[in-house]
Amino acid sequence: MGKALFIEPPMDEAGVAGWVTSDELAEAGRFVREGRRREYLTWRAVVRRELGADVRIAYDAAGAPVVDRDGVYVGVSHCRSDVPCAVDIEPEARDFSRAAPRYMSPSELALSGDPLLPAAVWCAKETLYKYARRPGLDLLHDLRVEAVDFAAGTVVGRIGGGEAIRLTLHRADGFITVYTV
């Protein structure tokens, strides 16, 4: 499966039906807050949707969630946001050379001599596209990257002629991730 990030709004009982166990429904019933119940059930439903309905979910000694699949690790975060968020992740080893002319302008190509620039710009533009929530934007003409600072972990981009948007760039384990701050 590789690395994957799922950002899901809390589901109601109909949304989690068929993905959670009766024990999990009972456990969720013990939470005082409805929002917390929905979060608890949602992430379990997402894990099973992606890994299979038969996956078992437990916790390790440190309280982190674990699943019964070799080489599969799960992390869960609960956060409310009243602003849109977006993220894109790509392997550093991916070859963007053939696609670059379709999404990188000459000014973007000149931003850095770093061989990872095409991956960073791709991730930044994908992040901007998701952040904009407007279908049909063109990666080359409607989304611009104005600065990439690998050392500082920042990217500055624009959607159309809009305001500059600061993004975070992170490199780890052979992947580049760009996300809204």
PDB file of C-alpha atoms in Angstrom:
ATOM      1  CA  MET A   1       0.000   0.000   0.000  1.00  0.00           C
ATOM      2  CA  GLY A   2       2.874   2.425   0.649  1.00  0.00           C
ATOM      3  CA  LYS A   3       2.302   5.518   2.734  1.00  0.00           C
ATOM      4  CA  ALA A   4      -1.177   6.969   2.800  1.00  0.00           C
ATOM      5  CA  LEU A   5      -2.874   9.825   4.579  1.00  0.00           C
ATOM      6  CA  PHE A   6      -6.619   9.923   5.057  1.00  0.00           C
ATOM      7  CA  ILE A   7      -8.392  13.014   6.315  1.00  0.00           C
ATOM      8  CA  GLU A   8     -11.993  12.200   7.048  1.00  0.00           C
ATOM      9  CA  PRO A   9     -14.788  14.123   8.744  1.00  0.00           C
ATOM     10  CA  PRO A  10     -16.389  12.243  11.630  1.00  0.00           C
ATOM     11  CA  MET A  11     -19.015   9.810  10.315  1.00  0.00           C
ATOM     12  CA  ASP A  12     -22.399   9.081  11.794  1.00  0.00           C
ATOM     13  CA  GLU A  13     -23.509   5.546  12.685  1.00  0.00           C
ATOM     14  CA  ALA A  14     -24.783   4.916   9.165  1.00  0.00           C
ATOM     15  CA  GLY A  15     -21.356   5.827   7.760  1.00  0.00           C
ATOM     16  CA  VAL A  16     -19.474   3.406  10.009  1.00  0.00           C
ATOM     17  CA  ALA A  17     -22.017   0.599   9.734  1.00  0.00           C
ATOM     18  CA  GLY A  18     -20.418  -2.623   8.577  1.00  0.00           C
ATOM     19  CA  TRP A  19     -16.909  -1.384   9.399  1.00  0.00           C
ATOM     20  CA  VAL A  20     -16.926  -1.359  13.210  1.00  0.00           C
ATOM     21  CA  THR A  21     -17.489  -4.177  15.663  1.00  0.00           C
ATOM     22  CA  SER A  22     -20.231  -4.417  18.271  1.00  0.00           C
ATOM     23  CA  ASP A  23     -17.522  -4.100  20.951  1.00  0.00           C
ATOM     24  CA  GLU A  24     -16.339  -0.851  19.357  1.00  0.00           C
ATOM     25  CA  LEU A  25     -19.895   0.476  19.233  1.00  0.00           C
ATOM     26  CA  ALA A  26     -20.264  -0.357  22.937  1.00  0.00           C
ATOM     27  CA  GLU A  27     -16.925   1.321  23.740  1.00  0.00           C
ATOM     28  CA  ALA A  28     -17.917   4.414  21.762  1.00  0.00           C
ATOM     29  CA  GLY A  29     -21.167   4.527  23.735  1.00  0.00           C
ATOM     30  CA  ARG A  30     -19.124   5.190  26.888  1.00  0.00           C
ATOM     31  CA  PHE A  31     -17.781   8.503  25.594  1.00  0.00           C
ATOM     32  CA  VAL A  32     -19.597  11.536  26.937  1.00  0.00           C
ATOM     33  CA  ARG A  33     -19.161  13.722  23.850  1.00  0.00           C
ATOM     34  CA  GLU A  34     -20.889  12.748  20.616  1.00  0.00           C
ATOM     35  CA  GLY A  35     -18.013  14.199  18.572  1.00  0.00           C
ATOM     36  CA  ARG A  36     -15.493  11.977  20.351  1.00  0.00           C
ATOM     37  CA  ARG A  37     -17.692   8.899  19.735  1.00  0.00           C
ATOM     38  CA  ARG A  38     -17.852   9.698  16.043  1.00  0.00           C
ATOM     39  CA  GLU A  39     -14.070  10.237  15.799  1.00  0.00           C
ATOM     40  CA  TYR A  40     -13.387   6.932  17.551  1.00  0.00           C
ATOM     41  CA  LEU A  41     -15.657   5.012  15.190  1.00  0.00           C
ATOM     42  CA  THR A  42     -14.609   6.913  12.049  1.00  0.00           C
ATOM     43  CA  TRP A  43     -10.913   6.101  12.170  1.00  0.00           C
ATOM     44  CA  ARG A  44     -11.697   2.433  12.745  1.00  0.00           C
ATOM     45  CA  ALA A  45     -14.076   2.431   9.779  1.00  0.00           C
ATOM     46  CA  VAL A  46     -11.426   4.089   7.578  1.00  0.00           C
ATOM     47  CA  VAL A  47      -8.754   1.558   8.598  1.00  0.00           C
ATOM     48  CA  ARG A  48     -11.052  -1.337   7.728  1.00  0.00           C
ATOM     49  CA  ARG A  49     -12.241   0.292   4.528  1.00  0.00           C
ATOM     50  CA  GLU A  50      -8.625   0.539   3.386  1.00  0.00           C
ATOM     51  CA  LEU A  51      -7.188  -2.709   4.827  1.00  0.00           C
ATOM     52  CA  GLY A  52     -10.184  -5.023   4.846  1.00  0.00           C
ATOM     53  CA  ALA A  53     -13.189  -5.574   7.068  1.00  0.00           C
ATOM     54  CA  ASP A  54     -11.424  -8.380   8.941  1.00  0.00           C
ATOM     55  CA  VAL A  55      -8.478  -6.301  10.215  1.00  0.00           C
ATOM     56  CA  ARG A  56      -8.095  -6.359  13.993  1.00  0.00           C
ATOM     57  CA  ILE A  57      -7.303  -3.091  15.757  1.00  0.00           C
ATOM     58  CA  ALA A  58      -5.664  -2.960  19.183  1.00  0.00           C
ATOM     59  CA  TYR A  59      -3.264  -0.737  21.159  1.00  0.00           C
ATOM     60  CA  ASP A  60       0.374  -1.299  22.030  1.00  0.00           C
ATOM     61  CA  ALA A  61       1.904  -0.746  25.477  1.00  0.00           C
ATOM     62  CA  ALA A  62       2.400   2.952  24.745  1.00  0.00           C
ATOM     63  CA  GLY A  63      -1.270   3.375  23.780  1.00  0.00           C
ATOM     64  CA  ALA A  64      -0.650   3.676  20.037  1.00  0.00           C
ATOM     65  CA  PRO A  65      -3.053   1.913  17.655  1.00  0.00           C
ATOM     66  CA  VAL A  66      -1.793  -1.246  15.941  1.00  0.00           C
ATOM     67  CA  VAL A  67      -3.300  -3.546  13.321  1.00  0.00           C
ATOM     68  CA  ASP A  68      -2.728  -7.220  12.596  1.00  0.00           C
ATOM     69  CA  ARG A  69      -1.012  -6.634   9.244  1.00  0.00           C
ATOM     70  CA  ASP A  70       2.769  -7.016   8.942  1.00  0.00           C
ATOM     71  CA  GLY A  71       4.465  -3.799   7.898  1.00  0.00           C
ATOM     72  CA  VAL A  72       1.325  -1.681   8.362  1.00  0.00           C
ATOM     73  CA  TYR A  73       1.411   1.144  10.876  1.00  0.00           C
ATOM     74  CA  VAL A  74      -1.445   3.404  11.871  1.00  0.00           C
ATOM     75  CA  GLY A  75      -1.372   6.905  13.334  1.00  0.00           C
ATOM     76  CA  VAL A  76      -4.463   8.829  14.350  1.00  0.00           C
ATOM     77  CA  SER A  77      -4.885  12.521  15.070  1.00  0.00           C
ATOM     78  CA  HIS A  78      -8.030  14.280  16.216  1.00  0.00           C
ATOM     79  CA  CYS A  79      -8.166  17.917  15.231  1.00  0.00           C
ATOM     80  CA  ARG A  80     -10.883  20.349  14.381  1.00  0.00           C
ATOM     81  CA  SER A  81     -10.159  23.042  11.838  1.00  0.00           C
ATOM     82  CA  ASP A  82     -12.308  25.872  10.610  1.00  0.00           C
ATOM     83  CA  VAL A  83     -10.007  26.448   7.627  1.00  0.00           C
ATOM     84  CA  PRO A  84      -9.366  24.146   4.683  1.00  0.00           C
ATOM     85  CA  CYS A  85      -6.280  21.987   4.752  1.00  0.00           C
ATOM     86  CA  ALA A  86      -4.456  20.046   2.058  1.00  0.00           C
ATOM     87  CA  VAL A  87      -1.482  17.722   1.690  1.00  0.00           C
ATOM     88  CA  ASP A  88       0.419  15.844  -1.002  1.00  0.00           C
ATOM     89  CA  ILE A  89       3.179  13.272  -0.675  1.00  0.00           C
ATOM     90  CA  GLU A  90       5.484  11.757  -3.297  1.00  0.00           C
ATOM     91  CA  PRO A  91       8.507   9.469  -3.204  1.00  0.00           C
ATOM     92  CA  GLU A  92      11.763  11.369  -3.719  1.00  0.00           C
ATOM     93  CA  ALA A  93      12.800   8.733  -6.263  1.00  0.00           C
ATOM     94  CA  ARG A  94       9.874   9.442  -8.611  1.00  0.00           C
ATOM     95  CA  ASP A  95      11.039  10.736 -11.987  1.00  0.00           C
ATOM     96  CA  PHE A  96       9.163  13.936 -12.886  1.00  0.00           C
ATOM     97  CA  SER A  97      11.286  14.784 -15.936  1.00  0.00           C
ATOM     98  CA  ARG A  98       8.663  13.886 -18.556  1.00  0.00           C
ATOM     99  CA  ALA A  99       5.797  15.575 -16.712  1.00  0.00           C
ATOM    100  CA  ALA A 100       7.681  18.719 -15.615  1.00  0.00           C
ATOM    101  CA  PRO A 101       7.008  20.741 -18.808  1.00  0.00           C
ATOM    102  CA  ARG A 102       3.269  20.313 -18.203  1.00  0.00           C
ATOM    103  CA  TYR A 103       3.310  21.749 -14.670  1.00  0.00           C
ATOM    104  CA  MET A 104       6.524  23.799 -14.201  1.00  0.00           C
ATOM    105  CA  SER A 105       7.001  27.247 -15.711  1.00  0.00           C
ATOM    106  CA  PRO A 106      10.462  28.585 -16.643  1.00  0.00           C
ATOM    107  CA  SER A 107      10.464  30.777 -13.512  1.00  0.00           C
ATOM    108  CA  GLU A 108       9.677  27.722 -11.354  1.00  0.00           C
ATOM    109  CA  LEU A 109      12.458  25.710 -13.020  1.00  0.00           C
ATOM    110  CA  ALA A 110      14.854  28.535 -12.072  1.00  0.00           C
ATOM    111  CA  LEU A 111      13.944  28.483  -8.360  1.00  0.00           C
ATOM    112  CA  SER A 112      16.628  25.974  -7.384  1.00  0.00           C
ATOM    113  CA  GLY A 113      19.235  23.628  -8.753  1.00  0.00           C
ATOM    114  CA  ASP A 114      18.183  20.956  -6.283  1.00  0.00           C
ATOM    115  CA  PRO A 115      17.289  17.738  -8.124  1.00  0.00           C
ATOM    116  CA  LEU A 116      14.240  17.409  -5.863  1.00  0.00           C
ATOM    117  CA  LEU A 117      12.763  20.699  -7.106  1.00  0.00           C
ATOM    118  CA  PRO A 118      10.363  19.027  -9.593  1.00  0.00           C
ATOM    119  CA  ALA A 119       8.987  16.783  -6.825  1.00  0.00           C
ATOM    120  CA  ALA A 120       8.618  19.719  -4.435  1.00  0.00           C
ATOM    121  CA  VAL A 121       6.835  21.847  -7.040  1.00  0.00           C
ATOM    122  CA  TRP A 122       4.554  18.938  -7.984  1.00  0.00           C
ATOM    123  CA  CYS A 123       3.610  18.369  -4.333  1.00  0.00           C
ATOM    124  CA  ALA A 124       3.114  22.097  -3.784  1.00  0.00           C
ATOM    125  CA  LYS A 125       0.851  22.449  -6.811  1.00  0.00           C
ATOM    126  CA  GLU A 126      -1.159  19.354  -5.862  1.00  0.00           C
ATOM    127  CA  THR A 127      -1.532  20.808  -2.366  1.00  0.00           C
ATOM    128  CA  LEU A 128      -2.642  24.179  -3.753  1.00  0.00           C
ATOM    129  CA  TYR A 129      -5.125  22.437  -6.055  1.00  0.00           C
ATOM    130  CA  LYS A 130      -6.667  20.516  -3.149  1.00  0.00           C
ATOM    131  CA  TYR A 131      -6.636  23.628  -0.955  1.00  0.00           C
ATOM    132  CA  ALA A 132      -8.435  25.702  -3.611  1.00  0.00           C
ATOM    133  CA  ARG A 133     -11.315  23.231  -3.869  1.00  0.00           C
ATOM    134  CA  ARG A 134     -12.021  24.421  -7.402  1.00  0.00           C
ATOM    135  CA  PRO A 135     -12.102  21.786 -10.127  1.00  0.00           C
ATOM    136  CA  GLY A 136     -10.462  22.451 -13.452  1.00  0.00           C
ATOM    137  CA  LEU A 137      -7.474  24.473 -12.268  1.00  0.00           C
ATOM    138  CA  ASP A 138      -4.489  24.057 -14.568  1.00  0.00           C
ATOM    139  CA  LEU A 139      -1.252  23.126 -12.756  1.00  0.00           C
ATOM    140  CA  LEU A 140       0.879  25.136 -15.176  1.00  0.00           C
ATOM    141  CA  HIS A 141      -1.213  28.274 -15.605  1.00  0.00           C
ATOM    142  CA  ASP A 142      -3.476  28.623 -12.552  1.00  0.00           C
ATOM    143  CA  LEU A 143      -1.142  27.488  -9.769  1.00  0.00           C
ATOM    144  CA  ARG A 144       2.242  29.110  -9.190  1.00  0.00           C
ATOM    145  CA  VAL A 145       5.162  28.312  -6.934  1.00  0.00           C
ATOM    146  CA  GLU A 146       7.218  31.419  -6.174  1.00  0.00           C
ATOM    147  CA  ALA A 147       9.742  30.108  -3.656  1.00  0.00           C
ATOM    148  CA  VAL A 148      11.064  26.778  -2.412  1.00  0.00           C
ATOM    149  CA  ASP A 149      13.430  26.681   0.556  1.00  0.00           C
ATOM    150  CA  PHE A 150      14.478  23.098   1.256  1.00  0.00           C
ATOM    151  CA  ALA A 151      16.562  24.084   4.307  1.00  0.00           C
ATOM    152  CA  ALA A 152      13.736  26.040   5.941  1.00  0.00           C
ATOM    153  CA  GLY A 153      11.062  23.582   4.813  1.00  0.00           C
ATOM    154  CA  THR A 154       8.878  26.189   3.163  1.00  0.00           C
ATOM    155  CA  VAL A 155       7.169  26.755  -0.154  1.00  0.00           C
ATOM    156  CA  VAL A 156       5.301  29.877  -1.240  1.00  0.00           C
ATOM    157  CA  GLY A 157       2.604  29.529  -3.869  1.00  0.00           C
ATOM    158  CA  ARG A 158      -0.421  31.267  -5.348  1.00  0.00           C
ATOM    159  CA  ILE A 159      -3.755  30.169  -6.711  1.00  0.00           C
ATOM    160  CA  GLY A 160      -4.484  32.358  -9.722  1.00  0.00           C
ATOM    161  CA  GLY A 161      -3.750  35.967  -8.821  1.00  0.00           C
ATOM    162  CA  GLY A 162      -4.630  35.432  -5.167  1.00  0.00           C
ATOM    163  CA  GLU A 163      -2.622  35.998  -2.040  1.00  0.00           C
ATOM    164  CA  ALA A 164       0.636  34.200  -1.374  1.00  0.00           C
ATOM    165  CA  ILE A 165       0.087  30.937   0.501  1.00  0.00           C
ATOM    166  CA  ARG A 166       2.833  29.570   2.720  1.00  0.00           C
ATOM    167  CA  LEU A 167       3.169  25.801   2.682  1.00  0.00           C
ATOM    168  CA  THR A 168       5.320  23.467   4.740  1.00  0.00           C
ATOM    169  CA  LEU A 169       7.741  21.126   2.963  1.00  0.00           C
ATOM    170  CA  HIS A 170       8.947  18.048   4.836  1.00  0.00           C
ATOM    171  CA  ARG A 171      11.389  15.355   3.759  1.00  0.00           C
ATOM    172  CA  ALA A 172      11.592  12.007   5.558  1.00  0.00           C
ATOM    173  CA  ASP A 173      12.095   8.341   4.769  1.00  0.00           C
ATOM    174  CA  GLY A 174      12.501   8.978   1.033  1.00  0.00           C
ATOM    175  CA  PHE A 175       9.299  11.019   0.690  1.00  0.00           C
ATOM    176  CA  ILE A 176       8.501  14.687   0.156  1.00  0.00           C
ATOM    177  CA  THR A 177       5.372  16.003   1.815  1.00  0.00           C
ATOM    178  CA  VAL A 178       3.908  19.455   1.274  1.00  0.00           C
ATOM    179  CA  TYR A 179       0.963  20.674   3.320  1.00  0.00           C
ATOM    180  CA  THR A 180      -0.906  23.801   4.302  1.00  0.00           C
ATOM    181  CA  VAL A 181       0.239  25.430   7.499  1.00  0.00           C
TER     182      VAL A 181
END
